[in-house]
Structure formats: C-alpha cells, structure tokens
Coordinates of C-alpha atoms in Angstrom, one line a residue:
M910 CA -6.6 -4.9 9.3
G911 CA -5.8 -5.9 5.7
F912 CA -4.3 -3.5 3.2
R913 CA -3.9 -4.7 -0.3
C914 CA -1.7 -3.2 -3.0
G915 CA -2.3 -4.5 -6.5
I916 CA 0.7 -5.0 -8.9
V917 CA -0.4 -4.1 -12.5
G918 CA 1.3 -3.7 -15.8
L919 CA 1.2 -4.6 -19.5
P920 CA 2.5 -8.1 -20.4
N921 CA 6.3 -8.6 -20.3
V922 CA 7.2 -5.6 -18.2
G923 CA 8.5 -7.8 -15.3
K924 CA 5.4 -7.7 -13.1
S925 CA 5.3 -11.4 -12.3
T926 CA 9.0 -11.5 -11.8
L927 CA 8.7 -8.8 -9.2
F928 CA 5.8 -10.5 -7.5
N929 CA 7.7 -13.8 -7.4
A930 CA 10.6 -12.1 -5.8
L931 CA 8.3 -10.5 -3.2
T932 CA 6.7 -13.9 -2.3
R933 CA 10.1 -15.7 -2.2
T934 CA 11.4 -13.0 0.1
A935 CA 8.4 -13.4 2.4
A936 CA 8.8 -17.2 2.3
A937 CA 12.4 -16.9 3.3
Q938 CA 11.3 -14.8 6.3
A939 CA 8.8 -17.4 7.4
A940 CA 11.0 -18.8 10.2
N941 CA 10.9 -15.5 12.0
F942 CA 7.9 -13.6 10.6
P943 CA 4.3 -14.5 9.9
F944 CA 3.7 -15.2 6.2
C945 CA 1.1 -16.8 4.1
T946 CA 0.4 -17.2 0.4
I947 CA -3.4 -17.0 0.3
E948 CA -3.7 -17.9 -3.4
P949 CA -1.0 -18.3 -6.1
N950 CA -1.3 -14.6 -7.0
I951 CA -1.6 -13.2 -3.4
G952 CA 1.2 -12.8 -0.9
E953 CA 1.7 -11.1 2.4
V954 CA 5.1 -9.5 3.1
S955 CA 6.6 -8.0 6.2
V956 CA 7.1 -4.2 6.2
P957 CA 10.8 -3.5 7.0
D958 CA 11.1 -1.4 10.2
P959 CA 14.4 -1.4 12.1
R960 CA 12.6 0.2 15.1
L961 CA 10.9 -3.1 15.9
E962 CA 14.2 -5.0 16.4
T963 CA 15.5 -2.1 18.6
L964 CA 12.4 -2.3 20.8
A965 CA 12.7 -6.1 21.0
K966 CA 16.3 -5.9 22.2
L967 CA 15.5 -3.2 24.9
A968 CA 12.5 -5.2 26.2
G969 CA 14.1 -8.7 25.8
S970 CA 11.2 -9.8 23.7
K971 CA 11.3 -13.5 22.7
A972 CA 9.5 -12.9 19.4
I973 CA 9.4 -10.2 16.8
I974 CA 6.2 -9.8 14.7
P975 CA 6.3 -7.1 12.0
T976 CA 3.3 -5.5 10.4
R977 CA 2.3 -6.8 7.0
L978 CA 1.1 -5.6 3.6
T979 CA -0.6 -7.8 1.0
F980 CA 0.5 -7.7 -2.6
V981 CA -1.8 -9.0 -5.3
D982 CA -0.4 -9.9 -8.8
I983 CA -3.2 -8.8 -11.1
A984 CA -3.6 -10.4 -14.5
G985 CA -1.8 -8.5 -17.3
L986 CA -3.8 -5.9 -19.1
V987 CA -3.9 -5.0 -22.8
K988 CA -5.4 -2.2 -24.9
G989 CA -9.2 -2.8 -25.0
A990 CA -9.5 -4.3 -21.5
S991 CA -12.3 -1.9 -20.7
R992 CA -14.2 -3.6 -23.5
G993 CA -13.3 -7.1 -22.3
E994 CA -10.2 -7.7 -24.5
G995 CA -7.7 -10.2 -23.2
L996 CA -8.3 -10.8 -19.5
G997 CA -9.9 -7.4 -19.2
N998 CA -13.0 -8.3 -17.1
Q999 CA -10.8 -10.3 -14.7
F1000 CA -8.3 -7.5 -14.5
L1001 CA -11.0 -4.9 -13.7
A1002 CA -12.7 -7.0 -11.1
N1003 CA -9.4 -7.7 -9.3
I1004 CA -8.2 -4.1 -9.3
R1005 CA -11.5 -3.0 -7.7
E1006 CA -10.6 -5.1 -4.6
V1007 CA -7.2 -3.5 -3.8
D1008 CA -6.6 -0.3 -1.9
A1009 CA -3.8 1.0 -4.1
V1010 CA -2.0 0.2 -7.3
A1011 CA 1.7 -0.4 -7.9
H1012 CA 2.0 0.1 -11.7
V1013 CA 5.1 -1.7 -13.1
L1014 CA 6.6 0.0 -16.1
R1015 CA 9.2 -1.4 -18.4
C1016 CA 12.3 0.8 -18.4
F1017 CA 14.8 -1.6 -19.8
E1018 CA 15.8 -2.7 -23.3
D1019 CA 16.0 -6.4 -24.0
D1020 CA 15.6 -7.9 -27.5
D1021 CA 14.8 -11.3 -26.0
V1022 CA 11.8 -9.9 -24.2
T1023 CA 9.1 -8.8 -26.6
H1024 CA 7.0 -5.7 -25.7
V1025 CA 3.3 -6.1 -26.4
E1026 CA 3.3 -2.8 -28.3
G1027 CA 6.7 -3.5 -30.1
R1028 CA 8.5 -0.6 -28.3
V1029 CA 9.9 0.5 -24.9
D1030 CA 8.0 3.6 -23.8
P1031 CA 7.0 3.6 -20.1
I1032 CA 5.0 6.8 -20.4
A1033 CA 2.9 5.4 -23.2
D1034 CA 2.5 2.1 -21.2
A1035 CA 1.2 4.1 -18.2
E1036 CA -1.2 6.0 -20.4
T1037 CA -2.5 2.7 -21.9
I1038 CA -3.5 1.3 -18.6
E1039 CA -4.7 4.6 -17.2
T1040 CA -6.9 5.1 -20.3
E1041 CA -8.5 1.6 -20.0
L1042 CA -9.2 2.3 -16.3
M1043 CA -10.7 5.7 -17.1
L1044 CA -12.9 4.2 -19.8
A1045 CA -14.1 1.5 -17.4
D1046 CA -14.8 4.2 -14.8
L1047 CA -16.8 6.3 -17.2
D1048 CA -19.0 3.4 -18.1
S1049 CA -19.6 2.7 -14.5
V1050 CA -20.3 6.3 -13.6
D1051 CA -22.8 6.7 -16.4
R1052 CA -24.7 3.6 -15.5
R1053 CA -24.8 4.5 -11.8
L1054 CA -26.0 8.0 -12.5
A1055 CA -28.8 6.6 -14.5
N1056 CA -29.8 4.2 -11.8
L1057 CA -29.8 7.0 -9.2
A1058 CA -32.5 9.0 -11.0
R1059 CA -35.5 7.4 -9.3
K1060 CA -34.0 7.7 -5.8
L1061 CA -33.2 11.4 -6.4
R1062 CA -36.8 12.1 -7.3
G1063 CA -37.7 10.5 -3.9
G1064 CA -35.4 12.9 -2.0
D1065 CA -32.9 10.3 -0.9
K1066 CA -30.0 12.2 0.8
E1067 CA -27.5 9.4 0.3
A1068 CA -28.4 9.1 -3.4
A1069 CA -27.9 12.9 -3.7
Q1070 CA -24.4 12.6 -2.2
Q1071 CA -23.5 9.8 -4.5
D1072 CA -24.9 11.7 -7.5
R1073 CA -22.8 14.7 -6.6
L1074 CA -19.6 12.7 -6.2
L1075 CA -20.1 10.7 -9.3
R1076 CA -20.6 13.9 -11.3
L1077 CA -17.4 15.2 -9.7
A1078 CA -15.6 12.2 -11.0
K1079 CA -17.2 12.4 -14.4
V1080 CA -15.9 16.0 -14.9
E1081 CA -12.3 14.6 -14.5
L1082 CA -12.9 11.5 -16.5
D1083 CA -14.5 13.4 -19.4
A1084 CA -11.4 15.7 -19.4
G1085 CA -9.1 12.6 -19.7
R1086 CA -8.0 12.8 -16.1
P1087 CA -8.2 10.0 -13.5
A1088 CA -10.9 10.4 -10.8
R1089 CA -8.2 10.8 -8.1
R1090 CA -7.6 14.3 -9.4
A1091 CA -11.0 15.4 -8.1
K1092 CA -11.1 17.6 -5.0
V1093 CA -13.1 15.7 -2.4
D1094 CA -14.0 17.3 0.9
A1095 CA -13.2 15.4 4.1
E1096 CA -16.9 14.8 4.9
D1097 CA -17.3 13.0 1.6
A1098 CA -14.3 10.8 2.0
V1099 CA -16.1 7.7 3.2
M1100 CA -18.8 7.9 0.5
W1101 CA -16.1 8.6 -2.2
A1102 CA -14.3 5.4 -1.2
T1103 CA -17.4 3.3 -1.5
L1104 CA -17.8 4.3 -5.2
G1105 CA -15.1 1.8 -6.1
L1106 CA -13.7 3.9 -8.9
L1107 CA -10.6 2.3 -10.4
T1108 CA -8.8 5.6 -11.1
A1109 CA -9.6 7.0 -7.6
K1110 CA -7.0 4.6 -6.1
P1111 CA -3.5 6.0 -5.3
V1112 CA -0.8 5.0 -7.7
L1113 CA 2.8 4.0 -7.2
Y1114 CA 4.9 3.8 -10.4
V1115 CA 7.5 1.0 -10.2
C1116 CA 10.3 1.5 -12.8
N1117 CA 11.8 -1.9 -13.7
V1118 CA 15.3 -1.1 -15.0
E1119 CA 18.2 -3.2 -16.1
E1120 CA 20.7 -4.4 -13.5
A1121 CA 23.3 -1.7 -14.3
S1122 CA 20.8 1.0 -13.5
A1123 CA 19.4 -0.5 -10.3
A1124 CA 21.2 2.1 -8.0
T1125 CA 20.8 5.2 -10.1
G1126 CA 17.9 4.6 -12.6
N1127 CA 18.1 5.5 -16.3
A1128 CA 16.7 8.0 -18.8
Q1129 CA 13.4 6.1 -19.0
S1130 CA 12.9 5.9 -15.3
A1131 CA 13.8 9.7 -15.0
K1132 CA 10.8 10.4 -17.4
V1133 CA 8.5 8.3 -15.1
A1134 CA 9.8 10.1 -12.0
A1135 CA 9.0 13.5 -13.7
M1136 CA 5.5 12.2 -14.6
A1137 CA 4.9 10.9 -11.1
E1138 CA 6.0 14.2 -9.5
A1139 CA 3.6 16.2 -11.8
E1140 CA 0.8 13.9 -10.8
G1141 CA 1.6 13.9 -7.1
A1142 CA 2.2 10.1 -7.3
A1143 CA 5.0 8.0 -5.9
C1144 CA 7.8 6.4 -7.9
V1145 CA 10.4 3.7 -7.1
V1146 CA 13.3 2.4 -9.2
I1147 CA 13.9 -1.3 -9.0
S1148 CA 15.5 -4.2 -11.0
A1149 CA 13.1 -7.2 -10.9
A1150 CA 15.9 -9.4 -12.2
I1151 CA 18.2 -8.4 -9.3
E1152 CA 15.4 -8.8 -6.7
E1153 CA 14.7 -12.3 -7.9
E1154 CA 18.3 -13.2 -7.3
I1155 CA 18.4 -11.5 -3.9
A1156 CA 15.3 -13.3 -2.8
Q1157 CA 17.2 -16.7 -3.1
L1158 CA 20.1 -15.6 -0.9
D1159 CA 20.6 -15.9 2.8
D1160 CA 21.2 -12.7 4.9
A1161 CA 25.0 -12.8 4.7
E1162 CA 25.1 -13.4 0.9
R1163 CA 22.3 -10.8 0.4
A1164 CA 24.3 -8.1 2.2
E1165 CA 27.5 -8.9 0.2
F1166 CA 25.6 -9.0 -3.1
L1167 CA 23.9 -5.6 -2.4
A1168 CA 27.3 -4.1 -1.5
E1169 CA 28.8 -5.3 -4.8
L1170 CA 26.0 -3.6 -6.7
G1171 CA 26.3 -0.4 -4.7
L1172 CA 22.9 -0.7 -3.2
A1173 CA 22.2 0.3 0.4
E1174 CA 19.1 -2.0 0.6
A1175 CA 17.0 -4.3 -1.6
G1176 CA 14.7 -2.5 -3.9
L1177 CA 11.8 -4.7 -2.6
D1178 CA 12.3 -3.1 0.8
R1179 CA 11.8 0.3 -0.7
L1180 CA 8.8 -0.9 -2.7
I1181 CA 7.1 -2.3 0.4
R1182 CA 7.7 0.9 2.3
A1183 CA 6.5 3.0 -0.6
G1184 CA 3.3 0.9 -0.8
Y1185 CA 2.8 1.4 2.9
D1186 CA 3.3 5.2 2.6
L1187 CA 1.1 5.3 -0.4
L1188 CA -1.8 4.0 1.6
H1189 CA -1.2 6.6 4.3
L1190 CA -0.4 4.0 6.9
V1191 CA 1.6 4.4 10.2
T1192 CA 2.9 1.9 12.7
Y1193 CA 2.5 1.6 16.4
F1194 CA 4.1 -1.0 18.7
T1195 CA 3.2 -3.2 21.6
V1196 CA 6.3 -4.4 23.4
G1197 CA 6.9 -6.9 26.2
P1198 CA 8.9 -10.0 27.2
K1199 CA 6.8 -12.3 25.1
E1200 CA 6.8 -10.3 21.9
A1201 CA 7.5 -7.0 20.2
R1202 CA 4.9 -6.4 17.6
A1203 CA 4.1 -3.8 15.0
W1204 CA 0.5 -2.8 14.1
T1205 CA -0.8 -1.1 11.0
I1206 CA -3.3 1.8 11.2
E1207 CA -4.3 4.6 8.9
R1208 CA -2.8 8.0 9.6
G1209 CA -5.2 10.0 11.8
T1210 CA -6.6 7.0 13.7
R1211 CA -7.7 7.6 17.3
A1212 CA -6.6 5.5 20.2
P1213 CA -9.8 3.4 20.6
Q1214 CA -9.8 2.4 16.9
A1215 CA -6.1 1.7 17.1
A1216 CA -6.8 -0.7 20.0
G1217 CA -9.6 -2.3 17.9
V1218 CA -6.9 -3.5 15.4
I1219 CA -5.7 -5.8 18.2
H1220 CA -9.1 -7.0 19.3
G1221 CA -12.6 -5.6 19.1
D1222 CA -13.0 -5.8 22.9
F1223 CA -10.1 -3.4 23.3
E1224 CA -12.0 -0.8 21.3
R1225 CA -15.4 -1.4 23.0
G1226 CA -14.0 -1.3 26.5
F1227 CA -11.3 1.3 25.9
I1228 CA -10.3 3.4 29.0
R1229 CA -6.8 4.8 28.3
A1230 CA -3.7 4.2 26.2
E1231 CA -0.5 4.1 28.1
T1232 CA 1.8 5.9 25.6
I1233 CA 5.6 6.3 25.1
A1234 CA 7.0 7.8 21.9
Y1235 CA 9.6 5.5 20.2
E1236 CA 12.4 8.0 20.6
D1237 CA 11.6 8.4 24.3
Y1238 CA 11.5 4.6 24.8
V1239 CA 14.9 4.2 23.2
A1240 CA 16.4 7.2 25.0
G1241 CA 15.3 5.8 28.3
G1242 CA 16.6 2.4 27.6
G1243 CA 13.2 0.9 27.8
E1244 CA 9.8 1.4 29.5
Q1245 CA 11.0 2.0 33.0
G1246 CA 13.7 4.5 32.0
A1247 CA 11.1 6.4 29.9
K1248 CA 8.8 6.5 32.8
E1249 CA 11.5 7.8 35.1
A1250 CA 12.3 10.6 32.6
G1251 CA 8.6 11.7 32.6
K1252 CA 7.9 10.5 29.1
F1253 CA 5.1 8.2 30.0
R1254 CA 1.6 9.5 29.1
L1255 CA -2.0 8.4 29.6
E1256 CA -4.0 9.3 26.5
G1257 CA -7.8 9.2 26.1
K1258 CA -10.4 8.5 23.4
E1259 CA -9.6 11.6 21.3
Y1260 CA -5.8 10.9 21.1
V1261 CA -4.6 10.5 17.6
V1262 CA -2.0 7.7 17.5
Q1263 CA 1.4 8.8 16.2
D1264 CA 3.8 6.7 14.1
G1265 CA 6.2 5.0 16.4
D1266 CA 4.1 5.1 19.5
V1267 CA 4.7 2.3 22.0
L1268 CA 1.2 1.6 23.5
H1269 CA -0.4 -0.5 26.2
F1270 CA -4.2 -0.3 26.3
R1271 CA -6.4 -0.2 29.4
F1272 CA -9.9 -1.5 28.8
N1273 CA -13.0 -2.9 30.5
T1274 CA -13.9 -6.5 29.7

C-alpha cells in the first residue's frame, strides 16, 4: 500500500538538500531495512518506530522490516506556475500524484544563498505556492463544471455528486481559500478524493532553519507554526544542513553529534513521522521467529482490508484476526504470556484495527 508525500518549495529553500538527506539516510539503512530509489527524485524511507524492535526481541525475530513512506522531490515552483511559468506544468502534474504535501519554507538568513524573491519571508513563500495551486484548481474546477453540464441534463447521479462537490470547492477557491477548507461529509469522501484537487491535499509545513536554531526554532519558524495552527496544518522545524551531515554518519557518530547539538533525535525522524500522521496512517504488526514486520493502513481500516495489505487472498478468505494489543504483548513478555493473561482476542470482519495491534490472520485459501 503506497503512500506518497511530495516535497515542494520555491527554489533555494533547502528542498533538495532535505530530500538528499532523506534518501542518504534510507540508503544507509539498506543493510537492515528495505529501501529503493525508484527514480532520481523518489525515495522510500523507513518510518521510525521503536515498538518494532521491542517486539522483535520478545519474539526472537531474525529480521526486522519497518513500514515505509515514499517521498517525492517535486520540481521547484515559481510565481506564475499555474500559467506554465518555469517548470509549472511539470510541478502541477507531479503534485497531483501525491497523497500529501510537505511544504519546505526557508526560515534562515544566508547571503550566499539567493532567494528567488530577494527576501526571506516564509509566510509569503507559503502564500505564493498556495496561490499558484489555487489558481490551477480554479481553472480545473471551471473546466470540469462546464464538461458536466450534458451529463447533468441526462440525470446522471454521479455527475450530480461531482458537480455539487466541485461547487463546494469553488466557493472556497473563489474566497481565496484552499479546497481543503471545504466541509465534506463522510459519504462524499471517496468522490472528493477522486477530484484530484491540488489544494485539497493535507499540508505539512517544514521550517528549514539555520543550525543554531535546529533544537528550538527561530522567529521565522514561530510565525509558520502560528500559521499552521490557524489552518489546522502540521509543522516541523528542521535544519536541512544538519540532516545532510547526520545522514553520512554511522549510528554511534550520529548519536554523539545529536547530543552535541542538544537534539533528542534527528529532524528527519520527526519529519517522517509527521508525514505519516498527516496521512492519517496507523501501524499494525505481524510478529514471529522469522520476522517482525510493520504494516501501514489508514486509520479506521477494518480487519479484512488490513489483511489485504499483506495479500489479497487474506482479505478474500478472511475468517478472524488473532489480536493482541502492543502494550499487552509487551506486558506479557510475548504472545504466550499475553494469552495466559487473557489479552488474546479473536476479532471479526467489523473490527477496526488499532495502532499497535499485533495480528495473525486466519483465512480460507
């Protein structure tokens, strides 16, 4: 089940430096974790989760396989992209293919790195990109509304739903607000997602600060945090320059370097987890002597669909899910101890898998 988070930003904000650090970190993990660079601008990274190692130790698992998240380094955008300026068309096409957007904002001063607008103002940068995306969405919405007219006259129910949702988006866009501000009912969620609106995607603001501010942030990142809170968006402070250095160190050197900087963990770990949370994802585990493995599902997924992430046959022939909560598995010292403590459950087709569940699926072949 692939989840893709696009990294966007104006030129010279540290976007590619950040992506390079991400992919180098993933490459360094390759001996222990699955990793692939699909294209030069796409990389899969492991989602940090200390629970997986704990489960592996308790079960004596020979291999540890974490869940993954795909990051896509999207071509730099400039003002006028919605009209094809710069790499605008490529940018807009690439961003349509991702599930969420990590928006890198320059929050550092450096006379040696020229800003495309000749100033450092992360709020204005965010508005520039948001405006271009909204203009592109408005153009798309207007064209699609016109194309639906004939189907509406024929009484097409799906066309009527699309028309209603597009008009809902247009109200927000006409008011200068992104489409994600629209209130969409649960029964419309699937159709809403198929509209492919750029500004309907969830946003994570990534504040790229100077090294000295990596642990605490600075005045510029504080402004971004306030903006994110007002929008209900996520925000992470990171120093791309530091992360690029960390990515080239081994585990021991990495821990020492982080301690010297007063950082509890690498910023990339926080970024990866924030992207995971942004997409409303949770993790369940399968654990045994061969491997301990994490699996990604969307929050609210029922047991048969969670089983289908492993293999389609598991979903089609689903019978029951043998379930132990992570805390109960650990408290019992493993599967047998959890069973003896009465923490083992058999769950059916309506069970909503919880974050941290340790599962074994029963199914008909």
